[in-house]
PDB file of C-alpha atoms (C1' of nucleotides) in Angstrom:
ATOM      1  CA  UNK J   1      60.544 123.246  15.276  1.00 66.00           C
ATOM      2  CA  UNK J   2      60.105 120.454  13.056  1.00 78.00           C
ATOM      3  CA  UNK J   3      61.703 116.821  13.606  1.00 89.00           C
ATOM      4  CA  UNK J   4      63.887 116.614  11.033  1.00 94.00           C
ATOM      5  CA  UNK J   5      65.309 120.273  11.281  1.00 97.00           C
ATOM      6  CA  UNK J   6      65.835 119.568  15.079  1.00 96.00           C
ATOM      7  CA  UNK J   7      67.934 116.591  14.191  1.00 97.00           C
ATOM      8  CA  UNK J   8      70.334 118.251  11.667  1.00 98.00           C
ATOM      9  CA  UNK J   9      70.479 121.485  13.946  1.00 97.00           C
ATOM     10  CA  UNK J  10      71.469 118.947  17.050  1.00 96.00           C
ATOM     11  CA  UNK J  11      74.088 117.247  15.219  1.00 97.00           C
ATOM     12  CA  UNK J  12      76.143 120.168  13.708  1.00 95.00           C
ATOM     13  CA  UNK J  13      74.928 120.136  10.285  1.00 96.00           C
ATOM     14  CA  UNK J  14      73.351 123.072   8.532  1.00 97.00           C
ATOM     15  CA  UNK J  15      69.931 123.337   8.092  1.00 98.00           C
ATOM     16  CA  UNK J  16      69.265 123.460   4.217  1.00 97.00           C
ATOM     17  CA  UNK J  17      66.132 122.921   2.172  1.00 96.00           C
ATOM     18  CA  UNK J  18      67.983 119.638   0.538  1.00 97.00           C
ATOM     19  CA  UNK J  19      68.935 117.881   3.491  1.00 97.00           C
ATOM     20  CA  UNK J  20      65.109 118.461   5.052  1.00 97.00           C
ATOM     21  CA  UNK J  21      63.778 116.538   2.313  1.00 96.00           C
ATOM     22  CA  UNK J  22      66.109 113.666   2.569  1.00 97.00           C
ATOM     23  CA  UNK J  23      65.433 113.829   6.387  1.00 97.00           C
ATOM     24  CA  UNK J  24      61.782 113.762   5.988  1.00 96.00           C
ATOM     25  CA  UNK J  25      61.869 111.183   3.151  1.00 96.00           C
ATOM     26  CA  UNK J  26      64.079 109.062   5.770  1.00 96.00           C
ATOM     27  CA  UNK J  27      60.885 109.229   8.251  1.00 94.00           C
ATOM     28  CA  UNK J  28      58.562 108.551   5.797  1.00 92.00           C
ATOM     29  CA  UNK J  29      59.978 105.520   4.133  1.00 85.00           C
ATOM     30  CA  UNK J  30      62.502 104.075   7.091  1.00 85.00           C
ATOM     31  CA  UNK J  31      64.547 102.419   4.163  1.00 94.00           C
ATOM     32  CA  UNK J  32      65.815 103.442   1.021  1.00 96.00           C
ATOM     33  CA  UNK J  33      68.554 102.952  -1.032  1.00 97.00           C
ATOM     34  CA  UNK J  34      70.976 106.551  -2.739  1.00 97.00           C
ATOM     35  CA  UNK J  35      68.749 106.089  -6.308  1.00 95.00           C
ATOM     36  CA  UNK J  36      65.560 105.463  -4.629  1.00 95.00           C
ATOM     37  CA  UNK J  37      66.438 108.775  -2.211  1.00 96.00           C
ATOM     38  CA  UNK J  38      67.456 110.407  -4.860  1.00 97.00           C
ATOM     39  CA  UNK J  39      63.996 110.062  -7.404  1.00 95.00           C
ATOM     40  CA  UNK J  40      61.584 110.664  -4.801  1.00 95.00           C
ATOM     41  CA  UNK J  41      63.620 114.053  -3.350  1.00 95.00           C
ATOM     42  CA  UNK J  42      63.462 115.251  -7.157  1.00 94.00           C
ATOM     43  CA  UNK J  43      60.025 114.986  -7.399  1.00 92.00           C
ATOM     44  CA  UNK J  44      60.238 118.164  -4.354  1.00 91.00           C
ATOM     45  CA  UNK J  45      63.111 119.071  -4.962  1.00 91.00           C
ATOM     46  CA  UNK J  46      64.011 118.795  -9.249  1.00 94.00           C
ATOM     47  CA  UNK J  47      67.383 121.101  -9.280  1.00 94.00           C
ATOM     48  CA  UNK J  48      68.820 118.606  -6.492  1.00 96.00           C
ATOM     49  CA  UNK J  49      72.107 116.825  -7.582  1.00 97.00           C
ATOM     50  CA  UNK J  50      72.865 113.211  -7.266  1.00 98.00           C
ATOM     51  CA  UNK J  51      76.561 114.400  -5.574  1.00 98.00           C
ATOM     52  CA  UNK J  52      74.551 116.263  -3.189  1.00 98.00           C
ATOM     53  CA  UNK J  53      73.085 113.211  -2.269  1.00 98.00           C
ATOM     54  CA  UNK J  54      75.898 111.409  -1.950  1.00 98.00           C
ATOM     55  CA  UNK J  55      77.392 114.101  -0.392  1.00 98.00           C
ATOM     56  CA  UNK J  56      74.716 114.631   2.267  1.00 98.00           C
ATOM     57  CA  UNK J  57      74.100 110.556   3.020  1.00 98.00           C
ATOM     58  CA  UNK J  58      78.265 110.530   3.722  1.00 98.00           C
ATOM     59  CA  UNK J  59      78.232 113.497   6.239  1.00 98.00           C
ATOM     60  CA  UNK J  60      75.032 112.444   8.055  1.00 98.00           C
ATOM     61  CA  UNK J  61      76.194 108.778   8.271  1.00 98.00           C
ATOM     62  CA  UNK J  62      79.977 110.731   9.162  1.00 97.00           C
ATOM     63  CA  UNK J  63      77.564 112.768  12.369  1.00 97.00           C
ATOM     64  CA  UNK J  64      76.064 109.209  13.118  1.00 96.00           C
ATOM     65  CA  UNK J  65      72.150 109.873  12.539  1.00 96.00           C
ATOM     66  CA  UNK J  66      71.814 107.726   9.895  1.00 97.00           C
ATOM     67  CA  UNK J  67      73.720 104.423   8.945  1.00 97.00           C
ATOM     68  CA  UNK J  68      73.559 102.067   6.035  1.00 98.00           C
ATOM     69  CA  UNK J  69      71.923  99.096   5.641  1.00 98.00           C
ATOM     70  CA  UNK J  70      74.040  96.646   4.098  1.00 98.00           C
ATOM     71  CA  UNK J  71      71.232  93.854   2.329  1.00 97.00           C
ATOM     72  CA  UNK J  72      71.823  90.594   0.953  1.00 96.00           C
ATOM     73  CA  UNK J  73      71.285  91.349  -3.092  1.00 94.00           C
ATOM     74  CA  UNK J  74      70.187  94.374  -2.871  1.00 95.00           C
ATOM     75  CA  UNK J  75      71.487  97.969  -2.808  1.00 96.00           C
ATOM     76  CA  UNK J  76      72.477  99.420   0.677  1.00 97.00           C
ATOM     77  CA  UNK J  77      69.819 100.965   1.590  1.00 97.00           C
ATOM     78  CA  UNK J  78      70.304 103.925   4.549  1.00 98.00           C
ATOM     79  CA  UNK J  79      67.852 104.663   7.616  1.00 98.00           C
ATOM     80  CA  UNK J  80      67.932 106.989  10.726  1.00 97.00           C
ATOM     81  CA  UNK J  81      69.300 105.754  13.585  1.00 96.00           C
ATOM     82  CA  UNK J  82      66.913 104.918  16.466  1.00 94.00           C
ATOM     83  CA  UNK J  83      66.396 101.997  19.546  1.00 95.00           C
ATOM     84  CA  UNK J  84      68.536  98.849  17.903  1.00 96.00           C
ATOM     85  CA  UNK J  85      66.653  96.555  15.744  1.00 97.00           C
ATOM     86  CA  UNK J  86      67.026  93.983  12.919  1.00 98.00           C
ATOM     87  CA  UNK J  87      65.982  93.678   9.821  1.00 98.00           C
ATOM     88  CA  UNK J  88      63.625  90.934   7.140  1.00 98.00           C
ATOM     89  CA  UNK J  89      64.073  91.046   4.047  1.00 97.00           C
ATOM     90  CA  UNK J  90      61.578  89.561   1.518  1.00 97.00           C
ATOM     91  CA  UNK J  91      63.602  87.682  -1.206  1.00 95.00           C
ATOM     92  CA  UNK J  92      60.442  87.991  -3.412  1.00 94.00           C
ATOM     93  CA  UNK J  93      59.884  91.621  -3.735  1.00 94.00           C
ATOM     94  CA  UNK J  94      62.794  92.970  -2.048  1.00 94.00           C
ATOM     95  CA  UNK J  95      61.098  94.382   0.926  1.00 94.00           C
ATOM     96  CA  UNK J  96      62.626  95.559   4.214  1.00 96.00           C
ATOM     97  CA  UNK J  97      61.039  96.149   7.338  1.00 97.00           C
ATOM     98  CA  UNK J  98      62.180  95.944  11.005  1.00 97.00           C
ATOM     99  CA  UNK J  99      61.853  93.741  13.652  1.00 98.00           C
ATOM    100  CA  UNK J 100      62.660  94.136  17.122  1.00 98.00           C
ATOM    101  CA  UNK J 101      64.411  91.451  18.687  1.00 97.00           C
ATOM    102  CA  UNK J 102      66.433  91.489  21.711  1.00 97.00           C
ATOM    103  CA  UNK J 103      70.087  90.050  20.806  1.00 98.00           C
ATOM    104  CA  UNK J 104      71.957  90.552  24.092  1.00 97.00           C
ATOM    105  CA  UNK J 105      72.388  86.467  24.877  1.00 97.00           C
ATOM    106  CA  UNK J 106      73.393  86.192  21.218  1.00 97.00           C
ATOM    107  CA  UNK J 107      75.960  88.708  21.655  1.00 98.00           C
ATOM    108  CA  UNK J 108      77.100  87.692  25.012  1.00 98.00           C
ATOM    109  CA  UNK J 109      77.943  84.121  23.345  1.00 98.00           C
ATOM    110  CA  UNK J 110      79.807  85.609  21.036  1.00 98.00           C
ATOM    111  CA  UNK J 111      81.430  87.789  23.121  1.00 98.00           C
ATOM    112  CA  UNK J 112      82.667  84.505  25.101  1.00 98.00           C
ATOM    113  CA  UNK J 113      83.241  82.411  21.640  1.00 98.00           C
ATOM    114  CA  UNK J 114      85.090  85.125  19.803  1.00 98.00           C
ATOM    115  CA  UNK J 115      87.037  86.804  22.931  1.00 98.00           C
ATOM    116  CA  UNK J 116      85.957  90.350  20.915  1.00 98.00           C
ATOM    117  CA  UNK J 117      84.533  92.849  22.845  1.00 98.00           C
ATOM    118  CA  UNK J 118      80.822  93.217  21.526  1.00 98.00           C
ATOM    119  CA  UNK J 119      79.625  96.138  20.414  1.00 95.00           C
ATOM    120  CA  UNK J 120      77.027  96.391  17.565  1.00 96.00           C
ATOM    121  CA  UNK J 121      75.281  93.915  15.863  1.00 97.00           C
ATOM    122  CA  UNK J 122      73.851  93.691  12.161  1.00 97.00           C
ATOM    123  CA  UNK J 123      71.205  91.432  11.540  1.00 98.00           C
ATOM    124  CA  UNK J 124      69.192  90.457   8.776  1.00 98.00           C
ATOM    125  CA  UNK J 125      66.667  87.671   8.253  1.00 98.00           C
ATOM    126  CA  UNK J 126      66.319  86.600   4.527  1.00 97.00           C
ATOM    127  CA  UNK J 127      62.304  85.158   3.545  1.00 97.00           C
ATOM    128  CA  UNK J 128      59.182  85.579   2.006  1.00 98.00           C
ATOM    129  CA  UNK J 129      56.907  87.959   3.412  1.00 98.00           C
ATOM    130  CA  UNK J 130      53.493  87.511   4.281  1.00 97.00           C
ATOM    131  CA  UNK J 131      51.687  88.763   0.927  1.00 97.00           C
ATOM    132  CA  UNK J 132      54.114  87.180  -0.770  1.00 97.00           C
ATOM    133  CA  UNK J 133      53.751  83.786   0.399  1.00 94.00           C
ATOM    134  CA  UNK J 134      49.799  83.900  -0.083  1.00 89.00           C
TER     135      UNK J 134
ATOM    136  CA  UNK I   1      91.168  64.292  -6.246  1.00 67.00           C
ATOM    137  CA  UNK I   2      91.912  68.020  -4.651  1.00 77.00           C
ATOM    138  CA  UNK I   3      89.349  69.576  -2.668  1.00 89.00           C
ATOM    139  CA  UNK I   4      88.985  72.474  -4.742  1.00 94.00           C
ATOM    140  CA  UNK I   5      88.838  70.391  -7.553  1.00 96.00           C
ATOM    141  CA  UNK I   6      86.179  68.142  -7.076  1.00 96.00           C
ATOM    142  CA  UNK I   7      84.166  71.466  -5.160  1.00 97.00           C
ATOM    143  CA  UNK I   8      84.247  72.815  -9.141  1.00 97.00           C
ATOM    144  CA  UNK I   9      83.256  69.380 -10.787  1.00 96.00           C
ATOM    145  CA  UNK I  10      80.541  68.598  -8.271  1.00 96.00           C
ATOM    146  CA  UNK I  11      79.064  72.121  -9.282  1.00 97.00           C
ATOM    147  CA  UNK I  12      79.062  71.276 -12.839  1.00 94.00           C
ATOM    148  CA  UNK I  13      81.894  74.291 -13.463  1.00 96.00           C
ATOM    149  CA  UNK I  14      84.929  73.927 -15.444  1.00 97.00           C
ATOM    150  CA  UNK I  15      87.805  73.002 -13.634  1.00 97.00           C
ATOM    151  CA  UNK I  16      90.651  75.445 -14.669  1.00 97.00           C
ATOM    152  CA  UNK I  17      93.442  76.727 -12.991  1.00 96.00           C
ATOM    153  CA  UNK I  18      92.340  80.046 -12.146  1.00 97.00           C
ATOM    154  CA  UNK I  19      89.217  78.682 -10.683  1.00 97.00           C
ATOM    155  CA  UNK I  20      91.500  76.343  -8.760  1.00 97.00           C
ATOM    156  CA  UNK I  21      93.840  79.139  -7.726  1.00 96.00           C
ATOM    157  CA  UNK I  22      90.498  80.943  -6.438  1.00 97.00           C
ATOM    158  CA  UNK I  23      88.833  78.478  -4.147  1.00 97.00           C
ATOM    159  CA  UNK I  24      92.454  76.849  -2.342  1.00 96.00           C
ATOM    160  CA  UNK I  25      93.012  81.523  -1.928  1.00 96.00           C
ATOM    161  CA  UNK I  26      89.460  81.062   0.035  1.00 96.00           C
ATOM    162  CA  UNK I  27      90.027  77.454   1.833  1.00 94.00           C
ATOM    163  CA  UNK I  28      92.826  79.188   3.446  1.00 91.00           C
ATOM    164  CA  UNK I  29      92.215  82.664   4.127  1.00 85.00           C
ATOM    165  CA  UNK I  30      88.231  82.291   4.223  1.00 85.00           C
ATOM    166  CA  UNK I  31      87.302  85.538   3.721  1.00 94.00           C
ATOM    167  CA  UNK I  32      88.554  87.983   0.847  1.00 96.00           C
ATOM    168  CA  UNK I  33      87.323  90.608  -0.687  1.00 97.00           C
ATOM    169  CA  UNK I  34      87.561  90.840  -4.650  1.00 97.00           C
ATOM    170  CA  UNK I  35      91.259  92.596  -4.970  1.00 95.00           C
ATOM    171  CA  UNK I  36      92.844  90.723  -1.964  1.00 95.00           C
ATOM    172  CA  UNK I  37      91.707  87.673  -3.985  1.00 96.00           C
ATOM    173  CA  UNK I  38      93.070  89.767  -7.373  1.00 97.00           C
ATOM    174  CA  UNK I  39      96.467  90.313  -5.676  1.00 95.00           C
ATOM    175  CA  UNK I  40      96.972  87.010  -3.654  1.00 94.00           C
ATOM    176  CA  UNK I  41      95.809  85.141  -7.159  1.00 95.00           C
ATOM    177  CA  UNK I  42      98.173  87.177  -9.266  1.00 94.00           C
ATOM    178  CA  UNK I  43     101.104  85.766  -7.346  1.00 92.00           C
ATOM    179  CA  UNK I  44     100.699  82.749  -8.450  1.00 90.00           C
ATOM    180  CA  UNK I  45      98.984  83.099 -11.344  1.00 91.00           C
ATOM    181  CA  UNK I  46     100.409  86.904 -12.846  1.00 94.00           C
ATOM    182  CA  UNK I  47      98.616  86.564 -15.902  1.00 94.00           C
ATOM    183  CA  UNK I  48      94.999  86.617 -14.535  1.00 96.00           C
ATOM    184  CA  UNK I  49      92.838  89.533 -15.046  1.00 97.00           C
ATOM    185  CA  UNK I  50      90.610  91.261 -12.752  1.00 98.00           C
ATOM    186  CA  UNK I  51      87.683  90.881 -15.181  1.00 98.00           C
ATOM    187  CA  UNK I  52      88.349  86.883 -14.119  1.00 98.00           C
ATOM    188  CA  UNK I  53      87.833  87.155 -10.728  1.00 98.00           C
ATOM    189  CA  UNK I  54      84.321  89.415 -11.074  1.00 98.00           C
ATOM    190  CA  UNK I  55      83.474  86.915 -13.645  1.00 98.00           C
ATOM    191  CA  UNK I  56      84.329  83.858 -11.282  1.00 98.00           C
ATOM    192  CA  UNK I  57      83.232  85.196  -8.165  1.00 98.00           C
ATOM    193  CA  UNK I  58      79.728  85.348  -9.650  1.00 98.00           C
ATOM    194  CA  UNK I  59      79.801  82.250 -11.129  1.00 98.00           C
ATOM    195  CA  UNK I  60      80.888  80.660  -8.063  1.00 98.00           C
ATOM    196  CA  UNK I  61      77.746  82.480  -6.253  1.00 98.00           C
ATOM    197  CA  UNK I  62      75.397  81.472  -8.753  1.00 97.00           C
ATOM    198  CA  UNK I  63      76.375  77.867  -8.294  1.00 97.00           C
ATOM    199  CA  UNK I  64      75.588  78.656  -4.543  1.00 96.00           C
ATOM    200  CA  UNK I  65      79.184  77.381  -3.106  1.00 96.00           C
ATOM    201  CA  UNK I  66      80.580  80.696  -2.433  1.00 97.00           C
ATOM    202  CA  UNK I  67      78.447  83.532  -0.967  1.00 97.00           C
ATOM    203  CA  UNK I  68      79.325  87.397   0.004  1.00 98.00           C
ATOM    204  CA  UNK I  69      79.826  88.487   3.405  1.00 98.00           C
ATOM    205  CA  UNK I  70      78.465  92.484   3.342  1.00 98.00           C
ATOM    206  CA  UNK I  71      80.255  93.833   6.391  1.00 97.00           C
ATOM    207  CA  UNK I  72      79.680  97.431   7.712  1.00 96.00           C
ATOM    208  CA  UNK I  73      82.410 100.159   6.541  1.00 94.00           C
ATOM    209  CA  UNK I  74      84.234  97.642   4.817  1.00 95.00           C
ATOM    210  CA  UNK I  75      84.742  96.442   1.259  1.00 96.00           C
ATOM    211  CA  UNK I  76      82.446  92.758   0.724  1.00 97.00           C
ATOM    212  CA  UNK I  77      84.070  89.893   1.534  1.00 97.00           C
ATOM    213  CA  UNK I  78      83.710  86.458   0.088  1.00 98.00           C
ATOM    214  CA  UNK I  79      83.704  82.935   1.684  1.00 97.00           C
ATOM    215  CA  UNK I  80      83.072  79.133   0.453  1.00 97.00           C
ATOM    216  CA  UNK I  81      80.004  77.686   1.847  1.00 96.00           C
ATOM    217  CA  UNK I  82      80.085  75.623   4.714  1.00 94.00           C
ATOM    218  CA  UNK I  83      77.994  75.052   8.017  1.00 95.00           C
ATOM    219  CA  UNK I  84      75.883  78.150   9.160  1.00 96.00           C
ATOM    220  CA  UNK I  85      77.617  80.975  11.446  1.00 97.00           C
ATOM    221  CA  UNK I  86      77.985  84.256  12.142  1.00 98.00           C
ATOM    222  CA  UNK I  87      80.941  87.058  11.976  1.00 98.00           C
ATOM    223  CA  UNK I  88      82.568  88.727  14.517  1.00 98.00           C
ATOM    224  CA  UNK I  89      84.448  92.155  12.702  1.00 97.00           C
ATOM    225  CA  UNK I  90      87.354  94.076  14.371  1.00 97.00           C
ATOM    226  CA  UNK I  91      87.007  98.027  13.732  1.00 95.00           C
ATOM    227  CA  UNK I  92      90.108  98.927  14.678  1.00 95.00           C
ATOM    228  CA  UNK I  93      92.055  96.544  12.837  1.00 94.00           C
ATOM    229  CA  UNK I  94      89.357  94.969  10.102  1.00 94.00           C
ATOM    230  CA  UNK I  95      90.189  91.515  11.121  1.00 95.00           C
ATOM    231  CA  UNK I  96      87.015  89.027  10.215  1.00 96.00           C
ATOM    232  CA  UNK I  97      86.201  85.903  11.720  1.00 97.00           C
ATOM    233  CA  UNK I  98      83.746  83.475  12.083  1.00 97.00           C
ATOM    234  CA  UNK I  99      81.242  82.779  15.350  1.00 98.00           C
ATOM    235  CA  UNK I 100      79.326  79.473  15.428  1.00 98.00           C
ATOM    236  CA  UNK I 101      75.866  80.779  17.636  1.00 97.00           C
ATOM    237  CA  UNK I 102      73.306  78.842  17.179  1.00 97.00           C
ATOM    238  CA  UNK I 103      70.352  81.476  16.037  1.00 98.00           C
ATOM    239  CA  UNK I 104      67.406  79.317  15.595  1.00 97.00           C
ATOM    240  CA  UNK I 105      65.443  80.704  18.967  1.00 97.00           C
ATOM    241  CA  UNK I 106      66.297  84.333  17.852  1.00 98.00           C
ATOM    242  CA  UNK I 107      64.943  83.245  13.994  1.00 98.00           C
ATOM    243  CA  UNK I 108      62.068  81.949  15.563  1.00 98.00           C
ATOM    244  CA  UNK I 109      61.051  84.808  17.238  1.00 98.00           C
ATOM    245  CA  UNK I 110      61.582  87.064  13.654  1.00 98.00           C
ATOM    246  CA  UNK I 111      59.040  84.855  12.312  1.00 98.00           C
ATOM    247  CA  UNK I 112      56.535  85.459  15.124  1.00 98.00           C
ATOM    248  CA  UNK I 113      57.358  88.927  14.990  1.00 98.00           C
ATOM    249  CA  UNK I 114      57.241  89.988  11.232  1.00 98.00           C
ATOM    250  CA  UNK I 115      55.419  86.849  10.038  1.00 98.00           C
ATOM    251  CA  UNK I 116      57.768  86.223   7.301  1.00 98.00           C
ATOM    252  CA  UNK I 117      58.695  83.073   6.458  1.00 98.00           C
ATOM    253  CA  UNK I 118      62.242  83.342   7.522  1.00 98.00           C
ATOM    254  CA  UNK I 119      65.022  80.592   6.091  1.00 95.00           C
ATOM    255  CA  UNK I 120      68.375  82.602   6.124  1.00 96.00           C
ATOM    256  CA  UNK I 121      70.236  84.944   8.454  1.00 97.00           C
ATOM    257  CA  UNK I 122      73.498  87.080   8.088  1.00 97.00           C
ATOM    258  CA  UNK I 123      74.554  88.064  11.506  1.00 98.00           C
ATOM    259  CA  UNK I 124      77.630  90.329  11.864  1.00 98.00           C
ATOM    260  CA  UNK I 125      79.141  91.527  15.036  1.00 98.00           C
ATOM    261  CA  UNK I 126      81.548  94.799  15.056  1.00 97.00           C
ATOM    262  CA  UNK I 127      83.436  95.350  18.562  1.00 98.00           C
ATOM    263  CA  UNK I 128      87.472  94.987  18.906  1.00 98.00           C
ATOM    264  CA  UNK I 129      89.200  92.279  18.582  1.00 98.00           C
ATOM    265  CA  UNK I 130      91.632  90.719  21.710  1.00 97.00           C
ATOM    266  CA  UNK I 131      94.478  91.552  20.092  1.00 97.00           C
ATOM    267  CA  UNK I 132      93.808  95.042  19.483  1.00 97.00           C
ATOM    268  CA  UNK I 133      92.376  95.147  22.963  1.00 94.00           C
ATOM    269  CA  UNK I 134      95.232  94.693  24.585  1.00 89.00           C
TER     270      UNK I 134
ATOM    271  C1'  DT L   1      80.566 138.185   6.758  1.00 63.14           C
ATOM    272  C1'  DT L   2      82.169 133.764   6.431  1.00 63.14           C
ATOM    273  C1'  DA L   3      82.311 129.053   6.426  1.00 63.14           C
ATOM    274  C1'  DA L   4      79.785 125.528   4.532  1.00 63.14           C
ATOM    275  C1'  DA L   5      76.507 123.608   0.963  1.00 63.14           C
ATOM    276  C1'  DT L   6      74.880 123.187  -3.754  1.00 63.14           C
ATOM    277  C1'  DG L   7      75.098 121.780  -8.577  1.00 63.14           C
ATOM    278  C1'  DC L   8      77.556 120.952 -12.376  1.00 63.14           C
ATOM    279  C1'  DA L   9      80.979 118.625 -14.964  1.00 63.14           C
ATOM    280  C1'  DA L  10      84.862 115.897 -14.800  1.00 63.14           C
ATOM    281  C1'  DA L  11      87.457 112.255 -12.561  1.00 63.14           C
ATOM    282  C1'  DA L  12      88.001 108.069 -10.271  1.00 63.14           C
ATOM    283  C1'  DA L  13      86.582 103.580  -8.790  1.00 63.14           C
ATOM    284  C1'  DA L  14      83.983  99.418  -9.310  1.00 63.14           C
ATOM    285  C1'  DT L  15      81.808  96.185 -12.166  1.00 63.14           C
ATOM    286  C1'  DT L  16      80.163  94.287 -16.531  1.00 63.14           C
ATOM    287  C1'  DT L  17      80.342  93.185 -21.386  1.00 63.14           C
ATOM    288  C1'  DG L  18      81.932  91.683 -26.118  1.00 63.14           C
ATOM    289  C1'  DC L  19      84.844  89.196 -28.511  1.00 63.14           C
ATOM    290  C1'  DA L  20      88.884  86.487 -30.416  1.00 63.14           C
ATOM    291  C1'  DG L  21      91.740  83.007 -29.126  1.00 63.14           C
ATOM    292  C1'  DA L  22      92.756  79.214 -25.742  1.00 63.14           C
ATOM    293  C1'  DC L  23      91.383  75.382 -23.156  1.00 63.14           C
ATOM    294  C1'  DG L  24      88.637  71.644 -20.689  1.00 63.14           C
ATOM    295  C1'  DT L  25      85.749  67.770 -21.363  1.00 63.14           C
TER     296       DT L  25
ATOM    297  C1'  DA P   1      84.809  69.018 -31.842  1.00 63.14           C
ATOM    298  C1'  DC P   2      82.088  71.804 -28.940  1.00 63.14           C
ATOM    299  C1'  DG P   3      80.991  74.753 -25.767  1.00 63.14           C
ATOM    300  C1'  DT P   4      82.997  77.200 -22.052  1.00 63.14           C
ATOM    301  C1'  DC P   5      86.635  80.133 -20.109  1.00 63.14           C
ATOM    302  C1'  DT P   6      90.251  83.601 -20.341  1.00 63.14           C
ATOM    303  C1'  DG P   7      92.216  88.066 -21.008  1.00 63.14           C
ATOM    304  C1'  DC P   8      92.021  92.246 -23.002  1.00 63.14           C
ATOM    305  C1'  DA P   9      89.893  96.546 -24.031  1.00 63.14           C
ATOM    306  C1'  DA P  10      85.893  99.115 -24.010  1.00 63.14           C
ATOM    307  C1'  DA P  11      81.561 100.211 -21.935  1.00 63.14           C
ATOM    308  C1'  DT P  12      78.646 100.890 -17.849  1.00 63.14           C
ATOM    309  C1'  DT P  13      77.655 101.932 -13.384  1.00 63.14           C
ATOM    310  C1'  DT P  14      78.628 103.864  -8.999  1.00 63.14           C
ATOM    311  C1'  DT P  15      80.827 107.150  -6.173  1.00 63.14           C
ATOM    312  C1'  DT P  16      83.929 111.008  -5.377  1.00 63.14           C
ATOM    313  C1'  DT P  17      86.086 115.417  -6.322  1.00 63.14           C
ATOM    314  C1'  DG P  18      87.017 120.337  -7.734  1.00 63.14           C
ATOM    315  C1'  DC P  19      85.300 124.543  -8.307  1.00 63.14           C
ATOM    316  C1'  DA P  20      82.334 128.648  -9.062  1.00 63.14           C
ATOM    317  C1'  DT P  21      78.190 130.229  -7.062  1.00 63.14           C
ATOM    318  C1'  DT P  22      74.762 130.396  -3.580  1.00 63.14           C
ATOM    319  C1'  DT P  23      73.106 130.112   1.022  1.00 63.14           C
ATOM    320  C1'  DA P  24      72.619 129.474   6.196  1.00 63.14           C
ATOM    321  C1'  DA P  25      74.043 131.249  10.483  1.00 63.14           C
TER     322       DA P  25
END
DNA sequence: TTAAATGCAAAAAATTTGCAGACGT
DNA sequence: ACGTCTGCAAATTTTTTGCATTTAA
């Protein structure tokens, strides 16, 4: 069975042509905002509906395998969920990518500072990537 | 001379009383999003419109002495500038607050990592707040 | 067979714009 | 006096909703 039908079928969701594509375009790309999602599913998929879209990126955020990615200037953009990461932004040509970084001292100091009780992080570095900078 | 006051002058902004009614909302509450700001202005101030705030909010932003805080399942949130720091978010009760963590190790290691040239970070921490705790 | 998903159009919500009059410098 | 700001209404943009039809299980 394919990846991205396994992960709809193991979350509750029915399996439909529509929601394949967004899955698979998810894979491909990592990070991409509703508009973005939306233009490259229509070139597979040209009778698809911006609503259904929206629709599909609400109840697959709602089943927690994918979550938004809230960027500095930008459009959210959404991903699938996997291990915990961060994320760099290029404030040149808008790029995102992922970086792995391990924030448990971070949170543990603000876990003392704060007196919350920890339990996600969301962090983004703002920059220039490399082929920008060259 | 007021605090807010001279914060609009030394921005080369016009000092008016909506503007001043905008930054003394955000010296005390720190972080609103546009319609608490709408609704805690309008007390004071009943004849502003909305279309002033959006209007302000941005040109405060583009003068770089207010900046948006984009915080997960949540409307956007504004602050003034100050010192860098982080934010620690309730999700039970949507509280916000600030977190001074020093991230320059963790920034460090982005760069090494993704090789961008990193010079900003926006680091938000969701978990439950003591008072919800308890 | 049945509950859920799609696509459309319409509605609602969020944000921006244009412009005449008011106001700050 | 001049250029900027305000407030209003209208225009755009973004997101959600209702509903008839189709589709997955």
């Amino acid at each position: 069975m394919k990846h991205s039908e396994e992960l709809l079928r193991s979350h509750g969701i029915k399996v439909t042509p529509q929601r394949l594509t967004i899955v698979d375009e998810l894979y491909g790309r990592i990070h991409l905002s509703i508009d973005e999602l939306y233009m490259a599913i229509k070139e597979k998929f040209p009778s698809i509906s911006l609503a259904t879209v929206y629709k599909n990126i609400n109840a697959m955020m709602e089943k927690r395998f994918i979550k938004e990615v809230k960027i500095p200037n930008q459009k959210s953009r959404y991903e699938l969920i996997k291990e915990p990461h961060s994320h760099v932004v290029c404030q040149k040509c808008g790029k995102v990518e992922d970086v792995h970084i391990d924030l448990s001292t971070v949170a543990k100091e603000a876990m003392e500072k704060s007196r919350y009780h920890i339990n996600e992080d969301a962090l983004i570095f703002t920059g220039v990537c490399p082929e920008c900078a060259s």
